[in-house]
Coordinates of C-alpha atoms in Angstrom, one line a residue:
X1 CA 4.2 10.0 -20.9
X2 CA 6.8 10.7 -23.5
X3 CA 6.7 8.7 -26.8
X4 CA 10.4 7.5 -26.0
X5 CA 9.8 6.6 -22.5
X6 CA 10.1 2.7 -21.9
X7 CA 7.2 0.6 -20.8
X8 CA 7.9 -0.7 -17.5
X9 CA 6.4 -3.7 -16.0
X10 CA 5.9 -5.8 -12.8
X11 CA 8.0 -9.5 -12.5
X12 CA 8.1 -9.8 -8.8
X13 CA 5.7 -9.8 -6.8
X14 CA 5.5 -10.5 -2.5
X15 CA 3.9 -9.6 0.5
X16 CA 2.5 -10.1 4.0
X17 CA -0.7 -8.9 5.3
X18 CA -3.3 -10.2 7.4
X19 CA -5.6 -11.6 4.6
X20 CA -2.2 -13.8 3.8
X21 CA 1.9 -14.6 4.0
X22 CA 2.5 -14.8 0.5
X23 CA 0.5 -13.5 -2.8
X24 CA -1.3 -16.9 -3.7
X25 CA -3.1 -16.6 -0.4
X26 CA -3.7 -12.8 -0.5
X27 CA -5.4 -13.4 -4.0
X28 CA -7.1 -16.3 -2.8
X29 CA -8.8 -14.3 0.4
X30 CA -9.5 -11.0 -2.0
X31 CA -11.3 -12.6 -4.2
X32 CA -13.4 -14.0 -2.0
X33 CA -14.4 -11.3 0.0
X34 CA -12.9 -12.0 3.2
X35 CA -12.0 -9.3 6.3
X36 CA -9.1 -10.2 8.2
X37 CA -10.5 -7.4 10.3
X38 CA -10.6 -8.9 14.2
X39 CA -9.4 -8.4 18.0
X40 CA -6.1 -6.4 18.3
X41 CA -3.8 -8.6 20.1
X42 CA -0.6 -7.3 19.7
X43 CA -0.9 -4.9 22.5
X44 CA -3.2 -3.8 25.0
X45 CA -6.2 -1.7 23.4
X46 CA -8.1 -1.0 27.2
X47 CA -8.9 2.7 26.9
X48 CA -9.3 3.0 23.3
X49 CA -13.3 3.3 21.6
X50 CA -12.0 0.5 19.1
X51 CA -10.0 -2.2 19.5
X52 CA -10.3 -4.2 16.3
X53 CA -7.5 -4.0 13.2
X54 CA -6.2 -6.4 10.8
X55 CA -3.5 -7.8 12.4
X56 CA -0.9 -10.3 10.8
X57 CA -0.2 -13.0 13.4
X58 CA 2.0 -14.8 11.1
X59 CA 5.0 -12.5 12.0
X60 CA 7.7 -15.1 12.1
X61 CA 11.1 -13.3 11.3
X62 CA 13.1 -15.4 8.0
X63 CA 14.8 -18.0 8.8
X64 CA 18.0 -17.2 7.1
X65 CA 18.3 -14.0 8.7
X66 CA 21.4 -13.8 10.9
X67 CA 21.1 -12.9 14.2
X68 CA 22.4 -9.9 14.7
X69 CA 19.6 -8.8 12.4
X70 CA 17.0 -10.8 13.5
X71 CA 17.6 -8.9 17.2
X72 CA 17.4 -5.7 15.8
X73 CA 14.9 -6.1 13.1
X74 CA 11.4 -4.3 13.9
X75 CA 8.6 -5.9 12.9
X76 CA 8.0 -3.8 9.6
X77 CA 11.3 -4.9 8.7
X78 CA 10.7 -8.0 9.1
X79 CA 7.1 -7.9 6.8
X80 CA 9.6 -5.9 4.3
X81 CA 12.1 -8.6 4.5
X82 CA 9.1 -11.5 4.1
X83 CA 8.0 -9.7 1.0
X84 CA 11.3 -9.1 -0.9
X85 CA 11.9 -12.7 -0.8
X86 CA 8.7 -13.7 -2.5
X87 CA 9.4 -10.8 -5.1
X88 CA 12.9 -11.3 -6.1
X89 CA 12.5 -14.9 -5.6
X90 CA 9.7 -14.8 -8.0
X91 CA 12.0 -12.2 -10.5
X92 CA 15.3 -13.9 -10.3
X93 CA 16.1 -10.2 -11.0
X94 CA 19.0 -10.4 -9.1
X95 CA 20.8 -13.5 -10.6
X96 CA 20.6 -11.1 -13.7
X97 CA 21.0 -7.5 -13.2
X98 CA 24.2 -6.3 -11.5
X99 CA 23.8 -5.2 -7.7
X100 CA 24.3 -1.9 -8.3
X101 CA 21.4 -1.4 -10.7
X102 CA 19.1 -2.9 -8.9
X103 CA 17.3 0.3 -6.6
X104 CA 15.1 0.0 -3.6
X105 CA 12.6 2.4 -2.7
X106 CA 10.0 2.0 0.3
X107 CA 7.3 3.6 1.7
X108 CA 6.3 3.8 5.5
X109 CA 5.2 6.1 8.3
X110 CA 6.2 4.3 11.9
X111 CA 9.0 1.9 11.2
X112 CA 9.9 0.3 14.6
X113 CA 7.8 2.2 16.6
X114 CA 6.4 -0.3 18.4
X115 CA 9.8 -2.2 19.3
X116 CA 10.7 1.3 21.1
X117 CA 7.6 1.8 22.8
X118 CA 8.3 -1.7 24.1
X119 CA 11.7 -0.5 25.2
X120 CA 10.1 2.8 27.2
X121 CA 7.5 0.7 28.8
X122 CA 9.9 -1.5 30.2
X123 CA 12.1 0.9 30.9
X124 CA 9.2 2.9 32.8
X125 CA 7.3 -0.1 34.6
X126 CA 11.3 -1.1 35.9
X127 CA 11.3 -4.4 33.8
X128 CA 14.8 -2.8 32.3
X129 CA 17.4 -1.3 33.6
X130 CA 18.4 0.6 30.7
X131 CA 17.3 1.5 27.1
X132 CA 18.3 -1.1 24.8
X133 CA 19.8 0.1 21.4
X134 CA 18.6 -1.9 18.9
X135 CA 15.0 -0.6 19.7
X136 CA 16.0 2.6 18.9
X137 CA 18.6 2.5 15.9
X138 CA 16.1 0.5 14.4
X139 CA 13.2 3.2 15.1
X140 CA 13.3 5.3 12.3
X141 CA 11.4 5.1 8.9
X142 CA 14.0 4.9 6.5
X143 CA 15.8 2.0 8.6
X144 CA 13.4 -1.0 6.3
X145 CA 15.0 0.2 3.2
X146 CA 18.1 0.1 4.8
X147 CA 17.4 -3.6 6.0
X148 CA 16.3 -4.7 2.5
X149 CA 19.1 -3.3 0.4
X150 CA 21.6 -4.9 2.8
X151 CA 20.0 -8.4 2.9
X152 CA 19.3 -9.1 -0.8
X153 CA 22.8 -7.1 -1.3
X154 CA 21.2 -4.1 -3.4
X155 CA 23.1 -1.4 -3.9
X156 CA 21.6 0.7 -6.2
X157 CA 19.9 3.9 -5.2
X158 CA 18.2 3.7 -2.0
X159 CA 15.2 6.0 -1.0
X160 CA 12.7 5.9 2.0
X161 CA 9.5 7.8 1.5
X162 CA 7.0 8.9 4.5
X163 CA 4.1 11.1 3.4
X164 CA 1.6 9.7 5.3
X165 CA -1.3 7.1 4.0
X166 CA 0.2 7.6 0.2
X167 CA 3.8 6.7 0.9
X168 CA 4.4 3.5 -0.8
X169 CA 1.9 4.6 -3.4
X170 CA 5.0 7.8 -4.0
X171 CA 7.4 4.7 -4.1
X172 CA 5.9 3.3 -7.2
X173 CA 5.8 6.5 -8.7
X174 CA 9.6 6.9 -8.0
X175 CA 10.4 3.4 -8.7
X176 CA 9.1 4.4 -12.3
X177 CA 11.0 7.9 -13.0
X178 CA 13.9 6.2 -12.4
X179 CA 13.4 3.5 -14.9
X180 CA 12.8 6.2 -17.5
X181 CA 15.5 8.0 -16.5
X182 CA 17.8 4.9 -16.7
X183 CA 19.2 5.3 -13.7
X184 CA 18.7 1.9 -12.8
X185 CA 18.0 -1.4 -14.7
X186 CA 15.4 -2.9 -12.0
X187 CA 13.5 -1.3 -9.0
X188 CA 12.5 -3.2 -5.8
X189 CA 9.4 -1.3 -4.6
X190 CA 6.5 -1.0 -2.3
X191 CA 5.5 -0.3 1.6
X192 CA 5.8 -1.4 4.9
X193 CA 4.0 -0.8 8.0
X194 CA 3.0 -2.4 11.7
X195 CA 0.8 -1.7 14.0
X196 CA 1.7 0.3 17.2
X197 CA 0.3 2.2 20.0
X198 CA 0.8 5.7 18.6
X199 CA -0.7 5.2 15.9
X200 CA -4.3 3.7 17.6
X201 CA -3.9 6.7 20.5
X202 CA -3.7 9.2 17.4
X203 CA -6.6 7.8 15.3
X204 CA -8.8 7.1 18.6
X205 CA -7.8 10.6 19.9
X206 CA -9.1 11.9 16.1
X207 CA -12.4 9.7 16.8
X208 CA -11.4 8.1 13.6
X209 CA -11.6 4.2 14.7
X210 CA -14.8 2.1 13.6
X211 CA -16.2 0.3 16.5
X212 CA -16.8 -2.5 14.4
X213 CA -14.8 -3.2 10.9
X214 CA -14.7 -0.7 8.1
X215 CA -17.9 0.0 6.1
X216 CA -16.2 1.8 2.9
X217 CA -18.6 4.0 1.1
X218 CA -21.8 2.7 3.2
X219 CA -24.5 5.0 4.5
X220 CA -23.5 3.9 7.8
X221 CA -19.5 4.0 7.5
X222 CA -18.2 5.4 11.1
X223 CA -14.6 5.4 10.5
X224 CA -11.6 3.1 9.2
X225 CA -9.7 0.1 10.6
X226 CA -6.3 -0.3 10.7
X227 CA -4.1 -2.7 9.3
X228 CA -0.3 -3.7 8.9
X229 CA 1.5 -5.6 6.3
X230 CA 4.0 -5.0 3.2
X231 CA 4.0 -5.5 -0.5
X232 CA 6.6 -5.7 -2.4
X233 CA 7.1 -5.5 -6.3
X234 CA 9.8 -5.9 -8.5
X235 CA 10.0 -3.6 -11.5
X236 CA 11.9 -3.1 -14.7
X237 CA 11.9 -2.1 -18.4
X238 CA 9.4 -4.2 -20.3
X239 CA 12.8 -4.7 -23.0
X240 CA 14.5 -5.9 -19.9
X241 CA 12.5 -8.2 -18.5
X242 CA 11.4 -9.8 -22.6
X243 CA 15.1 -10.4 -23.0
X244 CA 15.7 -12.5 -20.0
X245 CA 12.3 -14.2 -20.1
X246 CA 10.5 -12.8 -17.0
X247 CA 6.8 -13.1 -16.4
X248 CA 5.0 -9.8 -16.3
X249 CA 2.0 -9.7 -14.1
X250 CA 1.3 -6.0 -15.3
X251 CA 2.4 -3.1 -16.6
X252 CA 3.2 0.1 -14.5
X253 CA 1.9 2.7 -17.0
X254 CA 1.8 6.1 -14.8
X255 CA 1.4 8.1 -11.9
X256 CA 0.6 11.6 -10.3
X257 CA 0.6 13.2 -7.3
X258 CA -1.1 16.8 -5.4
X259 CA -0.9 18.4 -2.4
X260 CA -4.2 19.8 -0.8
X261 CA -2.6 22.7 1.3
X262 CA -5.4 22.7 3.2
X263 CA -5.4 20.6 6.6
X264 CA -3.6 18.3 8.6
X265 CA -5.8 15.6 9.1
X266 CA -8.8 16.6 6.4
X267 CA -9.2 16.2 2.9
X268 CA -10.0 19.6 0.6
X269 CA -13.7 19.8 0.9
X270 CA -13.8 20.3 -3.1
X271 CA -11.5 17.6 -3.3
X272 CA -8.8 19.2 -5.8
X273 CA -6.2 17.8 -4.6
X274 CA -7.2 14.2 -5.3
X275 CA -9.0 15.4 -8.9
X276 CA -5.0 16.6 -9.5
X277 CA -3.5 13.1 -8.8
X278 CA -6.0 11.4 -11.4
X279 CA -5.4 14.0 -14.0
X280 CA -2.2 13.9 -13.3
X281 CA -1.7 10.2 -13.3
X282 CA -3.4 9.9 -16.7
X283 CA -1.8 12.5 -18.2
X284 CA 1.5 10.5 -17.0
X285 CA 0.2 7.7 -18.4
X286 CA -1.0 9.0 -22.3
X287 CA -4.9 7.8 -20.9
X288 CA -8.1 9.5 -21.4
X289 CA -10.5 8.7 -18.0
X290 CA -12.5 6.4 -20.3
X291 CA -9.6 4.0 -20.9
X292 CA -9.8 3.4 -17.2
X293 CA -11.9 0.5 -16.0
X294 CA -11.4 0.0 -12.3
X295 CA -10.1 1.8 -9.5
X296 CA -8.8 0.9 -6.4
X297 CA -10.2 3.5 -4.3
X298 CA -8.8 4.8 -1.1
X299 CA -11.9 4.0 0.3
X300 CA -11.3 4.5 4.5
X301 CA -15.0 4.4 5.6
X302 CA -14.8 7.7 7.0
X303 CA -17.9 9.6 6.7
X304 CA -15.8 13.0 5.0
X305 CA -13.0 11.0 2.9
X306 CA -15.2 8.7 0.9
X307 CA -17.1 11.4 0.1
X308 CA -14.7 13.2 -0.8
X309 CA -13.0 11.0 -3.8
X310 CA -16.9 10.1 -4.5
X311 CA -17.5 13.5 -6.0
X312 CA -13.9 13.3 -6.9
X313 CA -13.6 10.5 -9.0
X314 CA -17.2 11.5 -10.4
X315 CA -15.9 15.1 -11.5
X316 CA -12.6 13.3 -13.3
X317 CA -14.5 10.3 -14.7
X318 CA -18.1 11.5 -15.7
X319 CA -20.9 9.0 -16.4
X320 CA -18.9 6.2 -17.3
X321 CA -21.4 3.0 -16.9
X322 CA -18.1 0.4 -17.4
X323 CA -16.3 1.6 -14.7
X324 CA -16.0 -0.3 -11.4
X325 CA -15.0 1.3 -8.3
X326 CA -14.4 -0.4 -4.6
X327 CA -11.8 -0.5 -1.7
X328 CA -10.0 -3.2 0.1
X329 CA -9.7 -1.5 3.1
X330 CA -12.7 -3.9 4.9
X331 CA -11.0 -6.8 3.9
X332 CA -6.7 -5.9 4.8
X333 CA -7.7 -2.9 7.0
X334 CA -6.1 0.6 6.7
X335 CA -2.1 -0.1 6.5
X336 CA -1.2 3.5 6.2
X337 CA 2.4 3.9 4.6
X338 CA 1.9 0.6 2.9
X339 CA -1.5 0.9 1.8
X340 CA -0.2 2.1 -1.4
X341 CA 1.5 -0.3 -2.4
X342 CA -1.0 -3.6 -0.6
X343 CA -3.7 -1.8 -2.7
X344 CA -1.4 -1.2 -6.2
X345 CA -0.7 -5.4 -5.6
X346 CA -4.6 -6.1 -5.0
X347 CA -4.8 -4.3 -8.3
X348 CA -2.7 -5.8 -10.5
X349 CA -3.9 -9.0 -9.3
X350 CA -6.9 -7.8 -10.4
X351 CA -5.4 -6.9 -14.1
X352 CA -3.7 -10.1 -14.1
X353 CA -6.3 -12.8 -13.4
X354 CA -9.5 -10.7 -14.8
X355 CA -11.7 -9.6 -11.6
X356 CA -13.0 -6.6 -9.3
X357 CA -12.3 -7.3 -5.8
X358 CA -15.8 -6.5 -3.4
X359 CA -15.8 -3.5 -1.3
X360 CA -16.1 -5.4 1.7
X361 CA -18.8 -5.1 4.4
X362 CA -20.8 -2.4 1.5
X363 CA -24.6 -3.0 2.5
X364 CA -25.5 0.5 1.9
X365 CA -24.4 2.9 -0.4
X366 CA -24.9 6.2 -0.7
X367 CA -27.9 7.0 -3.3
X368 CA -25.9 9.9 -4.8
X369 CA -23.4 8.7 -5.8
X370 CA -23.5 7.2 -9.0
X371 CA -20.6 5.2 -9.4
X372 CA -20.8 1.3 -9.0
X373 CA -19.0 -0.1 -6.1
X374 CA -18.7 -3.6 -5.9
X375 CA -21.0 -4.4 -3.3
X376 CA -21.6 -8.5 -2.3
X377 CA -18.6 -10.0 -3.7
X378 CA -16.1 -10.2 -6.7
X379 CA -16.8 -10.3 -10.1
X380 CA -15.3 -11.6 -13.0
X381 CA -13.9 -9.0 -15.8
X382 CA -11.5 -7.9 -17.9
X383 CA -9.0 -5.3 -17.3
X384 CA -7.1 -2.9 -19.5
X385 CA -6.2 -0.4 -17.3
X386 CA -6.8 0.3 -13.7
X387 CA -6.4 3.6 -11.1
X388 CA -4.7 2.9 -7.6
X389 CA -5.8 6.0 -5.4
X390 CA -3.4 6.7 -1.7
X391 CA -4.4 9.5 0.1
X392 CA -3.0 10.6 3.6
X393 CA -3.0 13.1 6.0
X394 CA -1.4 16.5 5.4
X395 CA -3.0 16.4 2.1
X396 CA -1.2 14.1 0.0
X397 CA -2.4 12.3 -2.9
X398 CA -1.2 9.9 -5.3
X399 CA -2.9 8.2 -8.0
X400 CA -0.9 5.2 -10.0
X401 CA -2.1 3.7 -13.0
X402 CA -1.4 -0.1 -13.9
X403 CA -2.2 -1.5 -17.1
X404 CA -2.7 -5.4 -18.1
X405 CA 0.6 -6.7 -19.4

């Protein structure tokens, strides 16, 4: 990070996921260890090996959204519109920052997939007539962004990111070049995703489901769960935010991000792409890898990924006794293009009320690896500065680095 680059910081903060509706209860459920990992109900899972995920089933649309929108609004939209709401509520960024320098940029991978494989079901099994168009105006990716800005009336730069699993976790790293760069006074940042039925065919097709929910880092682990949800976060300048008194829950000190080039649905074997996000987030950030004393692994609980950032985060981090590692993937699932930005939140949550959230459903793990991973439940500690790792298919990575504020 450059000597002259402002300090940007974290006054909003929202979400929806199916450990909670709103951050209180998120926190609440993190810290004590608890899986919202259970039946999939949304849609018919006969056929499939797994048929478990952490499903939000509060997934009420706002009640102040007209409705025109509120007919056309998929359900990641709506978890994106849930979330802003707590974040610039929280703010009050927009009652002080003109709309126009207020950005929005969003990660996801399946937008409203699942409202237009409604609308070809019906359309195949003759319950419709016709395809409807909502459904399928409101089907691509970059539609939630779209949703957001006009909502909350944001008209500042607008961006929609999809690279897979580390989507959102791009976002924040975006969110934060442009505050450097001053091309906006405030960013509203974060992820989005829902469950669907493409997504459970793919990942049961790739054998990639747990039977029963996730065992991150175990000696057992057998594949991930999947999850749904957004998080939200509202950033700006730490100068800003002082002068018009906002609460900063942490600071947003860095980020970095790799390629593998290697294979579409498998991590390098060495893991150099992921070693190149840390090194490249810290370096971002002005850290050595012994300021770092947490990370928010990307933990899936498949058998080759956790190894993976294992010998990964053991290559970039040495012996380093203080340093806790876990993922929250057992207790929110695997939300994909939001889990980025659900697992940056879990982490400054972390930073801001001084604990290390469990790896949940950790029994066994793996005598080689000689990092400490949170087994059994949360722990009290204090934070400086913590690592939030996203990495997805195709070979992207992205580490972010938040810092106590």
């Amino acid at each position: 990070m450059q000597a002259s680059a402002p300090q940007v910081v974290v006054t909003g903060l929202g979400t929806v996921n199916a450990l909670g509706s709103s951050v209180a209860e998120f926190a609440a459920a993190l810290r004590a260890g608890t899986s919202a990992i259970g039946p999939v109900t949304l849609f018919d899972t006969k056929g499939y090996r797994a048929r478990i995920a952490a499903q939000v089933h509060d997934d009420d649309a706002p009640a102040t959204l007209p409705r025109a929108l509120r007919r056309r609004s998929s359900r990641s939209d709506v978890f994106a519109l849930r979330a802003t709401a707590e974040a610039l509520a929280e703010s009050g960024i927009t009652d002080a920052v003109a709309p126009d320098r207020i950005g929005v940029v969003l990660g996801g991978t399946t937008g409203g997939m699942l409202r237009a494989e409604e609308c070809l079901r019906a359309r195949i099994e003759g319950r419709s007539a016709r395809y409807g168009a909502d459904p399928i105006i409101g089907a691509p990716i970059s539609v939630s962004a779209d949703v957001v800005a006009d909502v909350f009336d944001l008209r500042g730069p607008r961006l929609a990111l999809s690279t897979a699993c580390s989507s959102s976790g791009n976002a924040l790293g975006t969110a934060l070049d442009w505050l450097r760069l001053g091309r906006v006074d405030a960013v509203v940042t974060g992820g989005t995703e829902s469950l669907c039925r493409m997504t459970f065919a793919g990942f049961n097709a790739l054998h990639a489901l747990s039977l029963e929910p996730c065992r991150p880092f175990d000696r057992r682990r057998a594949g991930l769960s999947l999850g749904e949800g957004a998080a939200i976060l509202v950033v700006e300048s730490a100068t800003h935010a002082a002068r018009r008194g906002a609460r900063a829950h942490a600071a947003l000190v860095g980020w970095g991000n790799s390629a593998d080039a290697h294979h579409l649905t498998a991590p390098h074997p060495q893991g150099t792409g992921a070693i190149l996000a840390m090194t490249r987030a810290l370096a971002n950030a002005g850290l050595q890898p012994a300021d770092i004393d947490y990370i928010n692994a990307h933990g899936t609980g498949t058998p080759l990924n956790d190894a993976v950032e294992a010998a990964a985060i053991g290559i970039v981090f040495g012996e380093a006794p203080h340093l806790a590692v876990s993922s929250t993937k057992g207790a929110v699932g695997h939300t994909l293009g939001a889990a980025g930005a659900i697992e940056a939140l879990a982490t400054i949550l972390a930073l801001r009320d001084g604990f290390v959230p469990p790896t949940v459903n950790l029994e066994e793990p793996e005598s080689e690896w000689a990092l400490d991973l949170v087994p059994g439940g949360s722990r009290d500690a204090t934070l400086r500065y913590a690592l939030s790792n996203s990495y997805g298919f195709g070979g992207n990575n992205t580490s972010v680095v938040l810092g106590h504020a």
